[in-house]
Amino acid sequence: MAGTAIRTGRRSRRRTSASRENVAGWLFVAPVVAILGLFLLLPILMALWVSLTDWNGQGSPFRTGVPFVGLDNYTGLFVRDDLSRRNFMISIRNTFSYVVIVVPAQTVLALGLALAVHRRTLRGRGFFRTAFYFPSVTSSVAISVLFLFIFSDSGAVTELLAIFGVEGPQWFSDSRGLLHLLLSALGLADVDAPPPVLTGGGAFGLSWWEWLSGPSVAMCTIIVLAVWTTSGTFMLMFLAALQDIPVALEEASMLDGASRRQRLWYVTLPMLKPTLFLVLTLGLIATWQVFDQVYVMSQGGPAKTTLTPAYLSYRTAFRDFDYGSGAAISFVLFLLIVLLAALQRWVMRDRDAVGDLRRPRPRRS
């Protein structure tokens, strides 16, 4: 009896101590939870309500006189045949071309820079690391203004092309798509008179010819800027992962007679897979949310070829005073990013681990 009472008392004291620790833990995190709830979760819920209304920005969106439209702001982006749907689909097309080029380019460039500055025989590694990372910590607005001067009609890029006898385009006034220009150069299509089979049909208010335009010349300048400014950050991530690879593993592969390319493909890259997934995910999220470069350099022009969902949401809400549609565009963009990130995670899943889980275990005799 005495032993049972002692054990019961010990368990009671442990439960009391655990409950006190839980209370203390919640007290420590309560300020952060309150701040995040007040400045993050509450504004998201307020924006969600605004997306369900026809609020024009006057007064409070929670007053009784604000029209409640339900999902009309969302369905209008996909179903209603008007200018709003056309602008949204143009922004999706532009951003898709932007993402397809920027994410692979910045990932490959960042990995190449990390491999270069990771070499032990390289002199001045600290200088090169700082130089490659410097554009990432510079203000994006300042760099955007700098690119406006570099790619102007009398800028450095145009003058450099003139030295080689190449007449540079009007970078921020040329709305022609690269794919259209490529088809025209190959003699497969005429930009001024596109094939009727591509202009006759389409989807979501855009013809197939418009969907297949590719990034415009103006968008290419923003693509170059994005790749140059983001590669430094991702370079540091790859560099940290490279420094975590055991030296013994690389030396063992060298003793086995593996070439430099084989060591990169079969040793280095598999060890960098978690970091590669992180870089691709962050790049995917950032590129779909591109805003500041478009706002400073082009504001969606020329001919809406640099229009993005983020900038369209801003313009719809704060210039056209259609706050409901602007908020709806933001939430559609959020859902699109979540779906693409989930798809990317599924594609880059560890198939060996999945196969081990699905493989039936041997029965015990």
Short mmCIF file of C-alpha atoms in Angstrom, two decimals:
data_model
loop_
_atom_site.label_atom_id
_atom_site.label_comp_id
_atom_site.label_asym_id
_atom_site.label_seq_id
_atom_site.Cartn_x
_atom_site.Cartn_y
_atom_site.Cartn_z
CA MET A 1 0.00 0.00 0.00
CA ALA A 2 2.78 2.39 0.91
CA GLY A 3 4.59 1.69 -2.37
CA THR A 4 1.43 2.27 -4.37
CA ALA A 5 0.84 5.59 -2.62
CA ILE A 6 4.42 6.67 -3.30
CA ARG A 7 4.14 5.81 -7.01
CA THR A 8 0.82 7.61 -7.24
CA GLY A 9 2.30 10.68 -5.61
CA ARG A 10 5.24 10.65 -8.01
CA ARG A 11 2.97 10.43 -11.04
CA SER A 12 0.85 13.27 -9.68
CA ARG A 13 3.92 15.46 -9.17
CA ARG A 14 5.14 14.68 -12.69
CA ARG A 15 1.77 15.64 -14.16
CA THR A 16 1.74 18.84 -12.12
CA SER A 17 5.27 19.68 -13.24
CA ALA A 18 4.40 18.98 -16.88
CA SER A 19 1.29 21.17 -16.70
CA ARG A 20 3.33 23.99 -15.17
CA GLU A 21 5.88 23.68 -17.99
CA ASN A 22 3.09 23.82 -20.57
CA VAL A 23 1.64 26.95 -18.97
CA ALA A 24 5.08 28.55 -18.82
CA GLY A 25 5.71 27.67 -22.46
CA TRP A 26 2.44 29.22 -23.60
CA LEU A 27 3.19 32.35 -21.56
CA PHE A 28 6.52 32.71 -23.35
CA VAL A 29 5.04 32.33 -26.84
CA ALA A 30 1.83 34.27 -26.10
CA PRO A 31 3.27 37.68 -27.18
CA VAL A 32 4.45 36.28 -30.52
CA VAL A 33 1.14 34.47 -31.09
CA ALA A 34 -0.76 37.66 -30.31
CA ILE A 35 1.40 39.76 -32.65
CA LEU A 36 1.13 37.23 -35.49
CA GLY A 37 -2.59 36.91 -35.00
CA LEU A 38 -3.10 40.68 -34.93
CA PHE A 39 -0.85 41.65 -37.84
CA LEU A 40 -0.93 38.48 -39.99
CA LEU A 41 -3.93 36.23 -39.44
CA LEU A 42 -6.49 39.01 -38.86
CA PRO A 43 -5.56 40.97 -42.03
CA ILE A 44 -5.76 37.74 -44.06
CA LEU A 45 -9.26 37.08 -42.75
CA MET A 46 -10.26 40.70 -43.44
CA ALA A 47 -8.92 40.44 -47.01
CA LEU A 48 -10.84 37.19 -47.47
CA TRP A 49 -14.05 38.98 -46.50
CA VAL A 50 -13.26 41.87 -48.85
CA SER A 51 -12.82 39.38 -51.71
CA LEU A 52 -16.43 38.32 -51.18
CA THR A 53 -17.80 41.87 -51.43
CA ASP A 54 -17.98 44.72 -53.92
CA TRP A 55 -16.24 47.22 -51.67
CA ASN A 56 -14.92 50.33 -53.44
CA GLY A 57 -12.61 51.53 -50.66
CA GLN A 58 -14.97 54.09 -49.16
CA GLY A 59 -15.78 53.64 -45.50
CA SER A 60 -15.43 50.32 -43.73
CA PRO A 61 -15.78 47.03 -45.66
CA PHE A 62 -17.68 45.63 -42.67
CA ARG A 63 -20.54 48.10 -42.66
CA THR A 64 -24.01 46.95 -43.63
CA GLY A 65 -24.18 48.87 -46.90
CA VAL A 66 -21.34 47.00 -48.61
CA PRO A 67 -22.75 44.63 -51.29
CA PHE A 68 -22.01 40.95 -50.67
CA VAL A 69 -21.31 39.19 -53.99
CA GLY A 70 -20.11 35.82 -52.73
CA LEU A 71 -17.83 34.03 -55.21
CA ASP A 72 -18.59 36.33 -58.15
CA ASN A 73 -15.16 37.96 -57.90
CA TYR A 74 -13.53 34.53 -58.19
CA THR A 75 -15.73 33.09 -60.94
CA GLY A 76 -15.34 36.28 -62.95
CA LEU A 77 -11.63 35.59 -63.30
CA PHE A 78 -12.31 32.30 -65.10
CA VAL A 79 -15.86 32.33 -66.49
CA ARG A 80 -16.99 35.87 -67.27
CA ASP A 81 -15.98 36.99 -70.78
CA ASP A 82 -14.79 40.51 -70.07
CA LEU A 83 -11.65 42.59 -69.66
CA SER A 84 -11.06 41.42 -66.09
CA ARG A 85 -10.68 37.79 -67.12
CA ARG A 86 -8.53 38.71 -70.09
CA ASN A 87 -6.17 40.78 -67.93
CA PHE A 88 -5.91 38.00 -65.37
CA MET A 89 -5.14 35.36 -68.00
CA ILE A 90 -2.56 37.63 -69.63
CA SER A 91 -0.88 38.04 -66.24
CA ILE A 92 -0.88 34.26 -65.73
CA ARG A 93 0.67 33.74 -69.17
CA ASN A 94 3.35 36.36 -68.57
CA THR A 95 4.26 35.04 -65.14
CA PHE A 96 4.32 31.43 -66.32
CA SER A 97 6.91 32.32 -68.98
CA TYR A 98 8.82 34.30 -66.35
CA VAL A 99 8.83 31.39 -63.88
CA VAL A 100 9.81 28.78 -66.47
CA ILE A 101 12.94 30.75 -67.36
CA VAL A 102 13.94 32.37 -64.06
CA VAL A 103 13.69 29.39 -61.69
CA PRO A 104 15.93 26.99 -63.70
CA ALA A 105 18.34 29.78 -64.68
CA GLN A 106 18.88 31.10 -61.17
CA THR A 107 19.18 27.57 -59.76
CA VAL A 108 21.80 26.47 -62.29
CA LEU A 109 23.72 29.74 -61.95
CA ALA A 110 23.64 29.59 -58.15
CA LEU A 111 24.85 25.98 -58.16
CA GLY A 112 27.63 26.80 -60.59
CA LEU A 113 28.77 29.78 -58.51
CA ALA A 114 28.70 27.67 -55.34
CA LEU A 115 30.80 24.94 -56.95
CA ALA A 116 33.25 27.57 -58.21
CA VAL A 117 33.79 29.37 -54.89
CA HIS A 118 33.86 26.05 -53.00
CA ARG A 119 37.08 24.98 -54.72
CA ARG A 120 39.94 24.90 -52.24
CA THR A 121 42.44 25.93 -54.92
CA LEU A 122 40.59 29.16 -55.71
CA ARG A 123 42.38 32.25 -54.47
CA GLY A 124 40.36 35.10 -53.04
CA ARG A 125 37.32 32.95 -52.29
CA GLY A 126 36.06 35.47 -49.74
CA PHE A 127 36.14 38.26 -52.32
CA PHE A 128 34.23 36.26 -54.92
CA ARG A 129 31.63 35.12 -52.40
CA THR A 130 31.02 38.72 -51.38
CA ALA A 131 30.93 39.94 -54.99
CA PHE A 132 28.45 37.28 -56.08
CA TYR A 133 26.22 37.87 -53.05
CA PHE A 134 26.29 41.67 -53.20
CA PRO A 135 23.41 42.08 -55.75
CA SER A 136 21.12 40.08 -53.46
CA VAL A 137 21.44 42.58 -50.59
CA THR A 138 21.06 45.65 -52.80
CA SER A 139 17.67 47.34 -52.98
CA SER A 140 15.57 45.87 -55.77
CA VAL A 141 14.18 49.32 -56.53
CA ALA A 142 17.70 50.75 -56.95
CA ILE A 143 18.73 47.89 -59.23
CA SER A 144 15.52 48.28 -61.25
CA VAL A 145 16.26 51.96 -61.82
CA LEU A 146 19.83 51.03 -62.81
CA PHE A 147 18.52 48.54 -65.37
CA LEU A 148 16.25 51.23 -66.79
CA PHE A 149 19.36 53.24 -67.68
CA ILE A 150 21.37 50.23 -68.86
CA PHE A 151 18.63 49.03 -71.25
CA SER A 152 17.53 52.47 -72.46
CA ASP A 153 17.80 53.45 -76.13
CA SER A 154 21.21 55.00 -75.46
CA GLY A 155 22.17 52.67 -72.64
CA ALA A 156 25.21 50.47 -72.21
CA VAL A 157 23.59 47.32 -73.63
CA THR A 158 22.36 49.06 -76.77
CA GLU A 159 25.73 50.75 -77.34
CA LEU A 160 27.56 47.44 -76.78
CA LEU A 161 25.39 45.71 -79.38
CA ALA A 162 26.02 48.59 -81.79
CA ILE A 163 29.77 47.93 -81.58
CA PHE A 164 29.15 44.49 -83.07
CA GLY A 165 26.81 45.88 -85.71
CA VAL A 166 23.61 44.71 -83.98
CA GLU A 167 20.72 47.14 -83.71
CA GLY A 168 19.25 46.66 -80.26
CA PRO A 169 15.50 46.78 -79.75
CA GLN A 170 13.61 49.32 -77.73
CA TRP A 171 13.74 47.13 -74.69
CA PHE A 172 10.87 48.55 -72.66
CA SER A 173 8.68 49.37 -75.67
CA ASP A 174 8.90 46.07 -77.55
CA SER A 175 5.89 43.85 -76.82
CA ARG A 176 6.81 41.06 -79.26
CA GLY A 177 7.13 37.60 -77.76
CA LEU A 178 10.37 35.67 -78.10
CA LEU A 179 8.59 32.57 -79.39
CA HIS A 180 6.82 34.65 -82.03
CA LEU A 181 10.14 36.17 -83.07
CA LEU A 182 11.73 32.71 -83.22
CA LEU A 183 8.95 31.32 -85.40
CA SER A 184 9.23 34.37 -87.64
CA ALA A 185 13.02 33.98 -87.93
CA LEU A 186 12.61 30.32 -88.90
CA GLY A 187 10.01 31.24 -91.50
CA LEU A 188 7.29 29.21 -89.78
CA ALA A 189 4.96 32.11 -88.97
CA ASP A 190 4.51 35.81 -89.57
CA VAL A 191 4.17 38.01 -86.51
CA ASP A 192 1.96 40.49 -88.36
CA ALA A 193 -0.18 37.75 -89.95
CA PRO A 194 -0.31 34.78 -87.55
CA PRO A 195 -1.69 31.40 -88.69
CA PRO A 196 -5.51 31.24 -88.60
CA VAL A 197 -5.38 27.85 -86.87
CA LEU A 198 -3.78 29.53 -83.84
CA THR A 199 -5.89 32.67 -83.86
CA GLY A 200 -9.25 30.96 -84.36
CA GLY A 201 -9.41 29.05 -81.08
CA GLY A 202 -8.13 29.48 -77.58
CA ALA A 203 -8.89 29.19 -73.89
CA PHE A 204 -9.99 31.60 -71.15
CA GLY A 205 -10.38 34.53 -73.52
CA LEU A 206 -6.94 34.26 -75.17
CA SER A 207 -6.17 32.69 -78.52
CA TRP A 208 -3.57 29.95 -78.84
CA TRP A 209 -1.33 32.42 -80.64
CA GLU A 210 -1.43 34.70 -77.59
CA TRP A 211 -0.81 31.82 -75.20
CA LEU A 212 2.26 30.74 -77.21
CA SER A 213 3.87 34.18 -77.43
CA GLY A 214 6.53 33.52 -74.82
CA PRO A 215 8.12 36.29 -72.75
CA SER A 216 8.25 39.67 -74.45
CA VAL A 217 11.44 41.60 -75.06
CA ALA A 218 10.50 43.88 -72.17
CA MET A 219 9.96 40.89 -69.88
CA CYS A 220 13.41 39.56 -70.80
CA THR A 221 15.05 42.56 -69.14
CA ILE A 222 13.16 41.79 -65.93
CA ILE A 223 14.19 38.13 -66.24
CA VAL A 224 17.86 39.09 -66.49
CA LEU A 225 17.50 41.35 -63.46
CA ALA A 226 15.79 38.64 -61.40
CA VAL A 227 18.38 35.98 -62.20
CA TRP A 228 21.25 38.33 -61.42
CA THR A 229 19.85 39.53 -58.08
CA THR A 230 18.65 36.20 -56.68
CA SER A 231 21.48 33.84 -57.61
CA GLY A 232 23.71 35.13 -54.81
CA THR A 233 21.29 34.14 -52.05
CA PHE A 234 20.80 30.65 -53.44
CA MET A 235 24.55 30.37 -53.95
CA LEU A 236 25.04 30.69 -50.19
CA MET A 237 22.49 27.92 -49.59
CA PHE A 238 24.27 25.58 -51.98
CA LEU A 239 27.64 26.56 -50.52
CA ALA A 240 26.52 25.70 -47.00
CA ALA A 241 25.27 22.32 -48.23
CA LEU A 242 28.53 21.65 -50.07
CA GLN A 243 30.51 22.31 -46.93
CA ASP A 244 28.40 19.70 -45.09
CA ILE A 245 29.31 16.92 -47.54
CA PRO A 246 31.88 14.65 -45.85
CA VAL A 247 35.32 14.92 -47.39
CA ALA A 248 35.78 11.15 -46.91
CA LEU A 249 32.87 10.51 -49.27
CA GLU A 250 34.48 12.51 -52.04
CA GLU A 251 37.87 10.93 -51.43
CA ALA A 252 36.33 7.46 -51.57
CA SER A 253 34.77 8.22 -54.95
CA MET A 254 38.14 9.45 -56.22
CA LEU A 255 39.80 6.23 -55.06
CA ASP A 256 37.13 4.30 -56.96
CA GLY A 257 38.22 6.08 -60.14
CA ALA A 258 35.22 8.38 -60.54
CA SER A 259 35.77 11.37 -62.81
CA ARG A 260 34.87 14.92 -61.83
CA ARG A 261 31.60 14.72 -63.75
CA GLN A 262 30.72 11.38 -62.17
CA ARG A 263 31.48 12.72 -58.69
CA LEU A 264 29.20 15.71 -59.37
CA TRP A 265 26.36 13.57 -60.72
CA TYR A 266 26.49 10.58 -58.38
CA VAL A 267 27.90 12.06 -55.15
CA THR A 268 27.44 15.82 -54.94
CA LEU A 269 23.99 16.29 -56.47
CA PRO A 270 22.29 13.49 -54.45
CA MET A 271 23.69 15.03 -51.27
CA LEU A 272 22.35 18.44 -52.37
CA LYS A 273 18.81 17.20 -53.03
CA PRO A 274 17.24 18.73 -49.85
CA THR A 275 18.89 22.07 -50.59
CA LEU A 276 17.87 21.84 -54.23
CA PHE A 277 14.26 21.31 -53.20
CA LEU A 278 14.47 24.34 -50.88
CA VAL A 279 15.98 26.54 -53.60
CA LEU A 280 13.39 25.49 -56.18
CA THR A 281 10.52 26.02 -53.74
CA LEU A 282 11.69 29.47 -52.66
CA GLY A 283 12.34 30.41 -56.27
CA LEU A 284 8.90 29.22 -57.34
CA ILE A 285 7.18 31.23 -54.61
CA ALA A 286 9.22 34.39 -55.23
CA THR A 287 8.83 34.39 -59.00
CA TRP A 288 5.05 34.02 -58.92
CA GLN A 289 4.93 36.99 -56.53
CA VAL A 290 7.10 39.32 -58.63
CA PHE A 291 5.92 42.91 -58.14
CA ASP A 292 8.52 45.56 -57.36
CA GLN A 293 10.53 45.18 -60.59
CA VAL A 294 7.34 45.41 -62.67
CA TYR A 295 6.13 48.41 -60.67
CA VAL A 296 9.37 50.33 -61.15
CA MET A 297 10.40 49.28 -64.66
CA SER A 298 7.27 48.78 -66.78
CA GLN A 299 4.01 48.93 -64.74
CA GLY A 300 2.63 46.09 -66.83
CA GLY A 301 3.54 47.52 -70.26
CA PRO A 302 4.11 47.47 -73.10
CA ALA A 303 0.75 46.07 -74.21
CA LYS A 304 0.38 44.27 -70.86
CA THR A 305 3.27 41.91 -71.69
CA THR A 306 4.87 42.40 -68.25
CA LEU A 307 1.61 42.33 -66.31
CA THR A 308 1.75 39.91 -63.37
CA PRO A 309 -0.96 38.73 -60.94
CA ALA A 310 0.64 40.59 -58.03
CA TYR A 311 0.79 43.87 -59.94
CA LEU A 312 -2.69 43.29 -61.38
CA SER A 313 -4.05 42.80 -57.86
CA TYR A 314 -2.46 46.09 -56.77
CA ARG A 315 -3.71 47.97 -59.83
CA THR A 316 -7.23 46.58 -59.59
CA ALA A 317 -7.56 47.46 -55.92
CA PHE A 318 -5.67 50.73 -55.52
CA ARG A 319 -6.11 52.30 -58.97
CA ASP A 320 -9.41 50.93 -60.20
CA PHE A 321 -10.86 50.91 -56.63
CA ASP A 322 -12.22 47.39 -57.13
CA TYR A 323 -10.94 46.00 -53.86
CA GLY A 324 -13.04 42.83 -54.03
CA SER A 325 -11.57 41.69 -57.34
CA GLY A 326 -8.07 42.73 -56.27
CA ALA A 327 -8.30 40.63 -53.11
CA ALA A 328 -9.73 37.71 -55.09
CA ILE A 329 -6.73 37.79 -57.45
CA SER A 330 -4.42 37.62 -54.44
CA PHE A 331 -6.13 34.54 -53.00
CA VAL A 332 -6.21 32.79 -56.38
CA LEU A 333 -2.48 33.47 -56.67
CA PHE A 334 -1.97 32.05 -53.17
CA LEU A 335 -3.83 28.84 -54.04
CA LEU A 336 -1.88 28.54 -57.29
CA ILE A 337 1.45 28.81 -55.46
CA VAL A 338 0.37 26.22 -52.87
CA LEU A 339 -0.69 23.77 -55.59
CA LEU A 340 2.51 24.22 -57.57
CA ALA A 341 4.65 23.83 -54.44
CA ALA A 342 2.79 20.63 -53.53
CA LEU A 343 3.24 19.32 -57.08
CA GLN A 344 6.94 20.13 -56.96
CA ARG A 345 7.29 18.30 -53.66
CA TRP A 346 5.54 15.26 -55.11
CA VAL A 347 7.78 15.27 -58.18
CA MET A 348 10.97 15.57 -56.09
CA ARG A 349 9.92 13.03 -53.47
CA ASP A 350 12.38 10.34 -52.46
CA ARG A 351 11.27 7.46 -54.66
CA ASP A 352 13.61 5.01 -52.94
CA ALA A 353 12.00 5.71 -49.58
CA VAL A 354 8.54 5.36 -51.11
CA GLY A 355 9.53 2.05 -52.65
CA ASP A 356 10.83 0.79 -49.31
CA LEU A 357 7.53 1.69 -47.66
CA ARG A 358 5.49 -0.06 -50.33
CA ARG A 359 7.70 -3.13 -50.49
CA PRO A 360 6.14 -5.94 -48.39
CA ARG A 361 8.13 -6.94 -45.37
CA PRO A 362 9.22 -10.56 -45.03
CA ARG A 363 7.20 -12.61 -42.63
CA ARG A 364 8.82 -13.99 -39.55
CA SER A 365 9.04 -17.74 -39.39
#
